[in-house]
Coordinates of C-alpha atoms in Angstrom, one line a residue:
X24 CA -18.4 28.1 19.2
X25 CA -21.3 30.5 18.1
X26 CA -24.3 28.5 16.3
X27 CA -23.6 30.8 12.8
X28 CA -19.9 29.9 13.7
X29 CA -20.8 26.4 13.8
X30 CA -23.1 26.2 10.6
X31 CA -20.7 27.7 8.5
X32 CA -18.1 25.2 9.8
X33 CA -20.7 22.3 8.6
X34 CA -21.5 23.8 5.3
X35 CA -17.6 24.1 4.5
X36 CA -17.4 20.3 5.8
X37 CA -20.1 19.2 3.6
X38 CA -18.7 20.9 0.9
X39 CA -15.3 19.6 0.9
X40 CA -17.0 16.1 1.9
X41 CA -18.7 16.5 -1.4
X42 CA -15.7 17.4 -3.5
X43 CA -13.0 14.9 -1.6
X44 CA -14.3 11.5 -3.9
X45 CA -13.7 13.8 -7.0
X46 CA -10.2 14.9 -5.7
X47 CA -9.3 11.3 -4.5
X48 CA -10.4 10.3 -8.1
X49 CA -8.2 13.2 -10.3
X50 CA -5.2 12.9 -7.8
X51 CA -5.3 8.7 -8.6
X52 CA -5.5 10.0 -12.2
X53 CA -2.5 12.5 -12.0
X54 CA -0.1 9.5 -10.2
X55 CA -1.1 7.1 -12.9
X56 CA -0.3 9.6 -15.4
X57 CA 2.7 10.4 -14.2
X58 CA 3.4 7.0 -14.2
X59 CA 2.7 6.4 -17.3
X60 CA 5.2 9.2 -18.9
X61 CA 7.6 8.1 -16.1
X62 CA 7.5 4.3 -17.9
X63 CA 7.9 5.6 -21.6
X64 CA 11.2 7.4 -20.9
X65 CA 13.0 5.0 -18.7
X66 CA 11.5 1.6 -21.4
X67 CA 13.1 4.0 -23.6
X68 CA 16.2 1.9 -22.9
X69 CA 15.5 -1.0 -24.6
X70 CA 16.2 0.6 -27.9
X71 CA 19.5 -0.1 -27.9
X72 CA 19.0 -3.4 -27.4
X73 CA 18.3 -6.1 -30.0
X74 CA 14.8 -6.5 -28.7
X75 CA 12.9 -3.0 -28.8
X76 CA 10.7 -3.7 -25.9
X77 CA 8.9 -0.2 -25.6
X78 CA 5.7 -1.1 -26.8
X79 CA 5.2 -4.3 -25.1
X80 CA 6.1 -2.8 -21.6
X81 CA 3.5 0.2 -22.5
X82 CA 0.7 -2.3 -23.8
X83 CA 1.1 -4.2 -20.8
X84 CA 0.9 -1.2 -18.4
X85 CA -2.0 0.4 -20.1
X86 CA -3.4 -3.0 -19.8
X87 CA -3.3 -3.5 -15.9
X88 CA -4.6 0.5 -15.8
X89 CA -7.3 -0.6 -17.9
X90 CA -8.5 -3.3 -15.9
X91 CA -8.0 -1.7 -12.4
X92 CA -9.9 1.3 -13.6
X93 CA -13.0 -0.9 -14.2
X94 CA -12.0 -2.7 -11.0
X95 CA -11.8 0.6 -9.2
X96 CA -15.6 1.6 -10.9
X97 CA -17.1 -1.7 -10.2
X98 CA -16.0 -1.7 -6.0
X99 CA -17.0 1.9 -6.1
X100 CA -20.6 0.7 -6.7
X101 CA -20.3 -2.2 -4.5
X102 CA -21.5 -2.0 -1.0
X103 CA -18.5 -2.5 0.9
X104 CA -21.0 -3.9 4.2
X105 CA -21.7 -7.0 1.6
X106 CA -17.3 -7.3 1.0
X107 CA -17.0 -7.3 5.0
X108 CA -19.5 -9.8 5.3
X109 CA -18.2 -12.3 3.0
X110 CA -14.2 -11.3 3.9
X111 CA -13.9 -14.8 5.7
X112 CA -14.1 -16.6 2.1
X113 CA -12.6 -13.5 0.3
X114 CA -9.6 -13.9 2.9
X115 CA -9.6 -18.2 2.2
X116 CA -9.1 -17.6 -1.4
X117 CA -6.4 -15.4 -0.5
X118 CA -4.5 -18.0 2.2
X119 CA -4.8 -20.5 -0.9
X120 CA -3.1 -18.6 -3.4
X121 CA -0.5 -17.8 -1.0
X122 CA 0.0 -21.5 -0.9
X123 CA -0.1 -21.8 -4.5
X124 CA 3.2 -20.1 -4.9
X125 CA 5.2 -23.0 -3.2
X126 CA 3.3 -25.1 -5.9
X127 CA 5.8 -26.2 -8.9
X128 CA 5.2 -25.1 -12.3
X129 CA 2.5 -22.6 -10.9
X130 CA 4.4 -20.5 -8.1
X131 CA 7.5 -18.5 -9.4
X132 CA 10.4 -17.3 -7.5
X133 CA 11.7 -14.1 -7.9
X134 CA 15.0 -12.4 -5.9
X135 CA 14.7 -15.3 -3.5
X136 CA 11.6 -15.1 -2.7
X137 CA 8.6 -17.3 -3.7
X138 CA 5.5 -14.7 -3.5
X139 CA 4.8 -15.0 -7.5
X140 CA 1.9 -16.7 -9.3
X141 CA 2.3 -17.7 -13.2
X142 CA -0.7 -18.2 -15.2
X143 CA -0.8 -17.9 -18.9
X144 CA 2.4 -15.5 -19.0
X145 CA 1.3 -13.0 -16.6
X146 CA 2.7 -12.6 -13.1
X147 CA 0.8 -11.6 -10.3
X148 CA 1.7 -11.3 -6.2
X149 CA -1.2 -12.7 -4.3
X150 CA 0.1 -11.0 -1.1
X151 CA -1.2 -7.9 -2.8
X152 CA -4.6 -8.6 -3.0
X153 CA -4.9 -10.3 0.9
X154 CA -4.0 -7.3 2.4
X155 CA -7.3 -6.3 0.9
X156 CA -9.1 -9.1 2.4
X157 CA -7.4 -9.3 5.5
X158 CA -8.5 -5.3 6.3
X159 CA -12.1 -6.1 5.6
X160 CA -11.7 -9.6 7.6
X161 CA -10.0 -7.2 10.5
X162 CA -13.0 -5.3 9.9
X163 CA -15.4 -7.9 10.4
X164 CA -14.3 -9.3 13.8
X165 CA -13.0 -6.2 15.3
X166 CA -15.4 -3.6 14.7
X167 CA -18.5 -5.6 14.8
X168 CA -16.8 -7.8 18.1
X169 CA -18.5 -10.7 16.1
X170 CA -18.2 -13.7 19.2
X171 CA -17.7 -17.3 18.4
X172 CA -16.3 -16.7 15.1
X173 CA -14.4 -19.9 15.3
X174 CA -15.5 -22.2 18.2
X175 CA -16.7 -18.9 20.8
X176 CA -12.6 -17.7 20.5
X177 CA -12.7 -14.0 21.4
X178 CA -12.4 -11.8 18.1
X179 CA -8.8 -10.5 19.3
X180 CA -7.9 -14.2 20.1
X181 CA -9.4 -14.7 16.1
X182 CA -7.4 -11.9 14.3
X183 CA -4.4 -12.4 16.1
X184 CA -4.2 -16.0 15.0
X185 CA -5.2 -15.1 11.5
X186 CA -2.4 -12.4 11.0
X187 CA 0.2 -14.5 12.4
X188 CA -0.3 -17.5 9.8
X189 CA -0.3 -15.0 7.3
X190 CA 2.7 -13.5 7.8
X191 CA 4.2 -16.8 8.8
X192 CA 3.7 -18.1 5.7
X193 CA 5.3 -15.0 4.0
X194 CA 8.0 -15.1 6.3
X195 CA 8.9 -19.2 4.8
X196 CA 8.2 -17.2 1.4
X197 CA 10.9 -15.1 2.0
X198 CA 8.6 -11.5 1.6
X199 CA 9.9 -10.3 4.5
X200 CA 8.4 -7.0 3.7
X201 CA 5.0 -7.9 3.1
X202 CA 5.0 -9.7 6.4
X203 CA 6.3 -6.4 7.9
X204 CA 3.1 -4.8 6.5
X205 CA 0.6 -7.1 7.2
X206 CA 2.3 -6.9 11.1
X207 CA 1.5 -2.6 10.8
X208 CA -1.9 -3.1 9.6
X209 CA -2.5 -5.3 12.4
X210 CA -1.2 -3.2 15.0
X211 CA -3.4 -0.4 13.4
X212 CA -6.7 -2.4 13.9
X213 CA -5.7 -2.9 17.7
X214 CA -5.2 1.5 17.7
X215 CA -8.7 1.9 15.6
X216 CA -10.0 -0.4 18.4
X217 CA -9.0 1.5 21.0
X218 CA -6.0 -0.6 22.3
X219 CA -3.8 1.5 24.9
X220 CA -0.2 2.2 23.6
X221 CA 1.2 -0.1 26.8
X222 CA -0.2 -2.9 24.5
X223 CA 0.8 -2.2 21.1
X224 CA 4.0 -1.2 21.2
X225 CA 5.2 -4.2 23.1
X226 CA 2.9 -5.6 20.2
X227 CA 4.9 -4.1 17.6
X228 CA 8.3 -4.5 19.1
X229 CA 7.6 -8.0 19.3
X230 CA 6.8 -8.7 15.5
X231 CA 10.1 -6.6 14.2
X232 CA 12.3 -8.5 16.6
X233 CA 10.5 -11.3 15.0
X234 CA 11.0 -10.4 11.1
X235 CA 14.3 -9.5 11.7
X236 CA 15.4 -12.5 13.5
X237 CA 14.1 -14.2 10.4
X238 CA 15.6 -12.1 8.3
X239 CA 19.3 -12.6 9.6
X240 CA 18.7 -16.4 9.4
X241 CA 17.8 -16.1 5.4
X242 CA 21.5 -15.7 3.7
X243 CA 20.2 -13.1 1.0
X244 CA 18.4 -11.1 3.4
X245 CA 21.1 -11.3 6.0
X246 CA 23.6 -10.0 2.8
X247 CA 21.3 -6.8 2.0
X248 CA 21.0 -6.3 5.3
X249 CA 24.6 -6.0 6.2
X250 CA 25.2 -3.7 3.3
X251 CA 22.5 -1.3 4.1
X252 CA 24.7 -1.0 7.2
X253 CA 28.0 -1.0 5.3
X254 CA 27.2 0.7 1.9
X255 CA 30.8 1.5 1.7
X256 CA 32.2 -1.9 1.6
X257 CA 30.1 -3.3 -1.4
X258 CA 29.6 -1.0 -3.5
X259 CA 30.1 -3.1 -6.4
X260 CA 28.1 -5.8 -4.7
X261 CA 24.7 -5.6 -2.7
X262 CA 24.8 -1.7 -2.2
X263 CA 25.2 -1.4 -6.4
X264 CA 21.8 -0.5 -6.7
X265 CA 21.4 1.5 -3.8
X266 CA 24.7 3.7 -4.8
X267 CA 23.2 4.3 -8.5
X268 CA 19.6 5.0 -7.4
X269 CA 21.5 7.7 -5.1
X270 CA 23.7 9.4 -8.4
X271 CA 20.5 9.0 -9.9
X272 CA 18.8 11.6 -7.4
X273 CA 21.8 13.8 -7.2
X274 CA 22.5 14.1 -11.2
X275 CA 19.2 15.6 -11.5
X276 CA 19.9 18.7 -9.4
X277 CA 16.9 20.9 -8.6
X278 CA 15.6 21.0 -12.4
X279 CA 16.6 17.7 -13.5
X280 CA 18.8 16.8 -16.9
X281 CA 15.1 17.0 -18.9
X282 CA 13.1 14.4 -20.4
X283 CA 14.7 11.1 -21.5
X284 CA 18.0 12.5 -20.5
X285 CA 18.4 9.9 -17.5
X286 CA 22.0 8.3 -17.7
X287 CA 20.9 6.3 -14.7
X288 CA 18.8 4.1 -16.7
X289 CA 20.9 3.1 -19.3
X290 CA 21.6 -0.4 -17.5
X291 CA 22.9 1.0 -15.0
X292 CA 20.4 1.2 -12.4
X293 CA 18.6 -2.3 -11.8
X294 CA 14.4 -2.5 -11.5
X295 CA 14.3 1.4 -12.9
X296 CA 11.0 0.4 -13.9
X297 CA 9.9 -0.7 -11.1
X298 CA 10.7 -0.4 -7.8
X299 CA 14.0 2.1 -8.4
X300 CA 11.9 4.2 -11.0
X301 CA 11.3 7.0 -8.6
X302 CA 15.2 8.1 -8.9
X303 CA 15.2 8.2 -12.7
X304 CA 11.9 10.8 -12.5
X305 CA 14.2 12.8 -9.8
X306 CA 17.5 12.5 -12.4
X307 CA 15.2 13.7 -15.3
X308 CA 13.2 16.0 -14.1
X309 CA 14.8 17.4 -10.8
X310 CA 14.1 18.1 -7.3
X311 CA 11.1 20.5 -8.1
X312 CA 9.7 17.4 -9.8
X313 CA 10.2 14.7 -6.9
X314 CA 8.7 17.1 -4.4
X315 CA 5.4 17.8 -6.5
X316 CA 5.2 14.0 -7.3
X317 CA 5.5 13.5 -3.2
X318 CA 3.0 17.1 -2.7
X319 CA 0.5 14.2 -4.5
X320 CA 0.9 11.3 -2.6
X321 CA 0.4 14.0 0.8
X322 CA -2.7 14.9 -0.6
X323 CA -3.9 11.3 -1.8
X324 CA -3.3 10.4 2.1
X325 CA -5.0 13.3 3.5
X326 CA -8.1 12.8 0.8
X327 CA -8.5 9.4 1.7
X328 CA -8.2 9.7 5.6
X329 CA -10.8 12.7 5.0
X330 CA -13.2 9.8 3.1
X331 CA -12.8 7.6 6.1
X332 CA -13.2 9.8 8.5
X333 CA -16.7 10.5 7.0
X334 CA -17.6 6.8 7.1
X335 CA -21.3 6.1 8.1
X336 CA -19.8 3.1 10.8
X337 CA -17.1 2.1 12.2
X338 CA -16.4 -0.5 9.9
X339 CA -16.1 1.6 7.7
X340 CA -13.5 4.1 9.4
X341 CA -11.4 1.1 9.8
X342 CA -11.2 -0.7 6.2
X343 CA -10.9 3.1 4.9
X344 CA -8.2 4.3 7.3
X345 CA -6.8 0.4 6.7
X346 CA -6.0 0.9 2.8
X347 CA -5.1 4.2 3.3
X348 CA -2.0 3.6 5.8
X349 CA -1.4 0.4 3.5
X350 CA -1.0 2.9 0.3
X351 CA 0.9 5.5 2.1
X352 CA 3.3 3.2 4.1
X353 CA 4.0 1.8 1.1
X354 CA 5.0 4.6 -0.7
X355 CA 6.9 5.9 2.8
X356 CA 8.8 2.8 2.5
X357 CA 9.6 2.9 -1.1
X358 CA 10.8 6.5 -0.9
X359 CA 13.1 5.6 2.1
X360 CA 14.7 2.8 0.1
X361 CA 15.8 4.7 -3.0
X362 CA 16.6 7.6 -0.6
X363 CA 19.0 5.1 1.4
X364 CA 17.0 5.3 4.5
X365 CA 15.9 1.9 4.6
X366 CA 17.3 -1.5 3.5
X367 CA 16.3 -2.4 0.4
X368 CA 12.8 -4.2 0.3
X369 CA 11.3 -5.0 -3.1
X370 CA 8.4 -2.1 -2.7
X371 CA 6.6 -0.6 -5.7
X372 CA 6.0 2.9 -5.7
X373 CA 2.1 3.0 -6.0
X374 CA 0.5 3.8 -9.2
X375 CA 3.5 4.6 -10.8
X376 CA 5.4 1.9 -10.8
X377 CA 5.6 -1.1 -13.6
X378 CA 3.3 -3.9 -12.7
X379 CA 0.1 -5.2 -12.5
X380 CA -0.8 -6.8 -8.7
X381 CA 0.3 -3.6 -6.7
X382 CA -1.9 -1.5 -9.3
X383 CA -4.8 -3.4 -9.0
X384 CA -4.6 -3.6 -5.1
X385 CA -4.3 0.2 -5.1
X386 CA -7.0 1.1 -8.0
X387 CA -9.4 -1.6 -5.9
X388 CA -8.3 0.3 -3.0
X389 CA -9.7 3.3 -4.2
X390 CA -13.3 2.4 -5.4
X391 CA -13.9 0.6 -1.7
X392 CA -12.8 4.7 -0.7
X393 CA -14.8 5.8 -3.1
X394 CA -17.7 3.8 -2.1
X395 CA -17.4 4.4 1.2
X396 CA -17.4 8.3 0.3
X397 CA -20.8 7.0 -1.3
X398 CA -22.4 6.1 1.7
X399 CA -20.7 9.2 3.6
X400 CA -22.0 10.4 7.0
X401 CA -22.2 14.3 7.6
X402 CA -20.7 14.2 10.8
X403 CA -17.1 14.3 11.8
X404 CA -16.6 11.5 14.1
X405 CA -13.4 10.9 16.3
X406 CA -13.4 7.7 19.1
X407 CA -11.0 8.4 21.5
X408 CA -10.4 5.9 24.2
X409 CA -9.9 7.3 27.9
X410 CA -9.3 5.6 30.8
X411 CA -10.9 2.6 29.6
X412 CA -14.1 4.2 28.5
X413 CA -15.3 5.0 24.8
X414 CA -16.4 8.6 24.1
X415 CA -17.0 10.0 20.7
X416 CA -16.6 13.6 19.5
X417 CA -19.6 14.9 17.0
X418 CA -18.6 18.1 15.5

């Protein structure tokens, strides 16, 4: 590449580095928006019923925003080198609040599985907020190779101990699906780390055997399971939801039945506020809708890998690129469930679904980006592992 060719490639590169933490910023701001409008129509509901819970399901959610949007502006000014550093107590607390949802009279089971936390009337997931710890623990014994964390054990030995009690204890929880995530994000530190594929897909392949071995022993797992394969047969039964979020989708047609419109949501579609709320946007708004509302979460991906790929270390890189595949796949997943592509797993659809703990994982998500778009490095650096050795690529 000619040197003028080359200079104004890095003055484009510093400019969009510049400009990404704003766009990562407005696009969080667009999703919770549309959230937000998403939640008024389908709460709109509850009018007919004898309790007119609009209001209190609005004050709630503009609560949670509220207090992940300072979250969000406090981790943005935190240096996340000091969270890495002290992710072995940050990931403790974690492990102990998992355990506090077998407790009785604290932990509260919901769907069959016991991954709720009461406290004062409000519900929160603590799975949520480990994933957090357990990327910048990843982070801390995998990118920095820290030896003798734990009685001289190798750091691979480490993090592969760690992750399996975690999603063992998820697994006796019955989150089947948060165990499947925590197993991806794993397999994605062994990638970052330069792991050859001849490892981790035997890796990989391993841990879904695993979770769906588990999952065919657990009777109400084993039942959704079988009618994700057989939606025909129960459509009155376990595939209900799944058939309504799919009438849902195609009532809406490309333009949607407008605003408020949706049928769907009239008690007939379970968790439309939640996890299923995606098909009432589609059945009010339309195709043309859904696809910009899925443009965003593209370009919330892309913005975020773009932040991490700008990260000043390597620790860096990997908590970035970390949350970011944590916050896609979870919307990936969500999408495929109320699309009928995937059995039904109870996924929020980030930012815009109702609830507190998967907001505030995904607004704390975005002030580490954000912080590590702080501390940004103006080079473009990609590792590649060859043949066993480590080369990097400075463009």
């Amino acid at each position: 590449m000619h040197w003028l060719e080359l200079d104004l490639f890095n003055q484009k590169t510093k400019k969009i580095n510049q400009f990404s933490g704003f766009l990562l910023f407005g696009l969080t701001l667009t999703l919770l928006t549309v959230g937000i409008v998403a939640l008024f129509s389908v709460s709109g509901k509850f009018i007919l019923g004898k309790e007119n819970l609009v209001s209190s399901l609005m004050f709630r959610q503009l609560l949670w925003i509220s207090m992940g949007l300072i979250l969000c502006f406090v981790f943005s000014f935190i240096d996340y080198h000091r969270l890495i550093d002290n992710s072995f107590l940050l990931l403790s607390c974690g492990f102990f609040l998992l355990l506090l949802c077998f407790v009785p009279g604290i932990g509260h089971k919901v769907h069959g599985s016991s991954r709720w936390i009461s406290l004062g009337g409000l519900n929160f997931e603590p799975s949520e907020f480990s994933k957090i710890f357990l990327s910048l623990f990843l982070a801390h014994i995998i990118a920095k190779k820290k030896q003798g964390v734990f009685l001289y054990a190798s750091p691979n030995l480490v993090a592969f101990v760690v992750v399996s009690l975690f999603i063992c204890l998820l697994m006796i929880s019955g989150d089947l699906g948060s165990a499947f995530l925590y197993l991806l994000l794993y397999v994605l530190y062994l990638y970052l780390d330069g792991y050859p594929l001849k490892f981790i897909l035997p890796t990989l392949g391993s841990g879904i055997f695993v979770v769906l071995a588990v999952g065919l022993i657990m009777p109400e797992r084993r039942s959704r399971l079988m009618a994700f394969f057989n939606m025909d047969q129960d459509i009155q039964g376990k595939s209900y939801q799944l058939w309504q979020s799919l009438i849902a989708l195609g009532s809406g047609g490309m333009t949607g039945l407008g605003l408020g419109n949706s049928r769907q949501k009239m008690f007939y579609l379970p968790e439309s506020t939640t996890d299923f709320i995606f098909p009432i946007i589609g059945e009010e708004l339309g195709l043309v809708a859904t696809l910009l509302i899925v443009g965003l979460y593209l370009a919330f991906v892309l913005t975020a890998g773009w932040i991490s790929l700008f990260a000043p270390d390597k620790e860096g890189l990997m908590v970035g690129t970390a949350l970011t595949s944590l916050i896609g796949m979870q919307t990936l997943f969500n999408l495929g469930v109320v699309t009928g592509l995937l059995p039904n797993k109870g996924f929020p659809l980030p930012f815009i679904s109702y609830g507190g703990s998967n907001l505030l994982f995904c607004l704390i998500s975005v002030g580490i980006l954000l912080n590590i778009h702080r501390q940004r490095s103006f080079e473009f650096r990609i590792y590649v592992e060859q043949k066993g050795a480590q080369r990097s690529i400075n463009l």
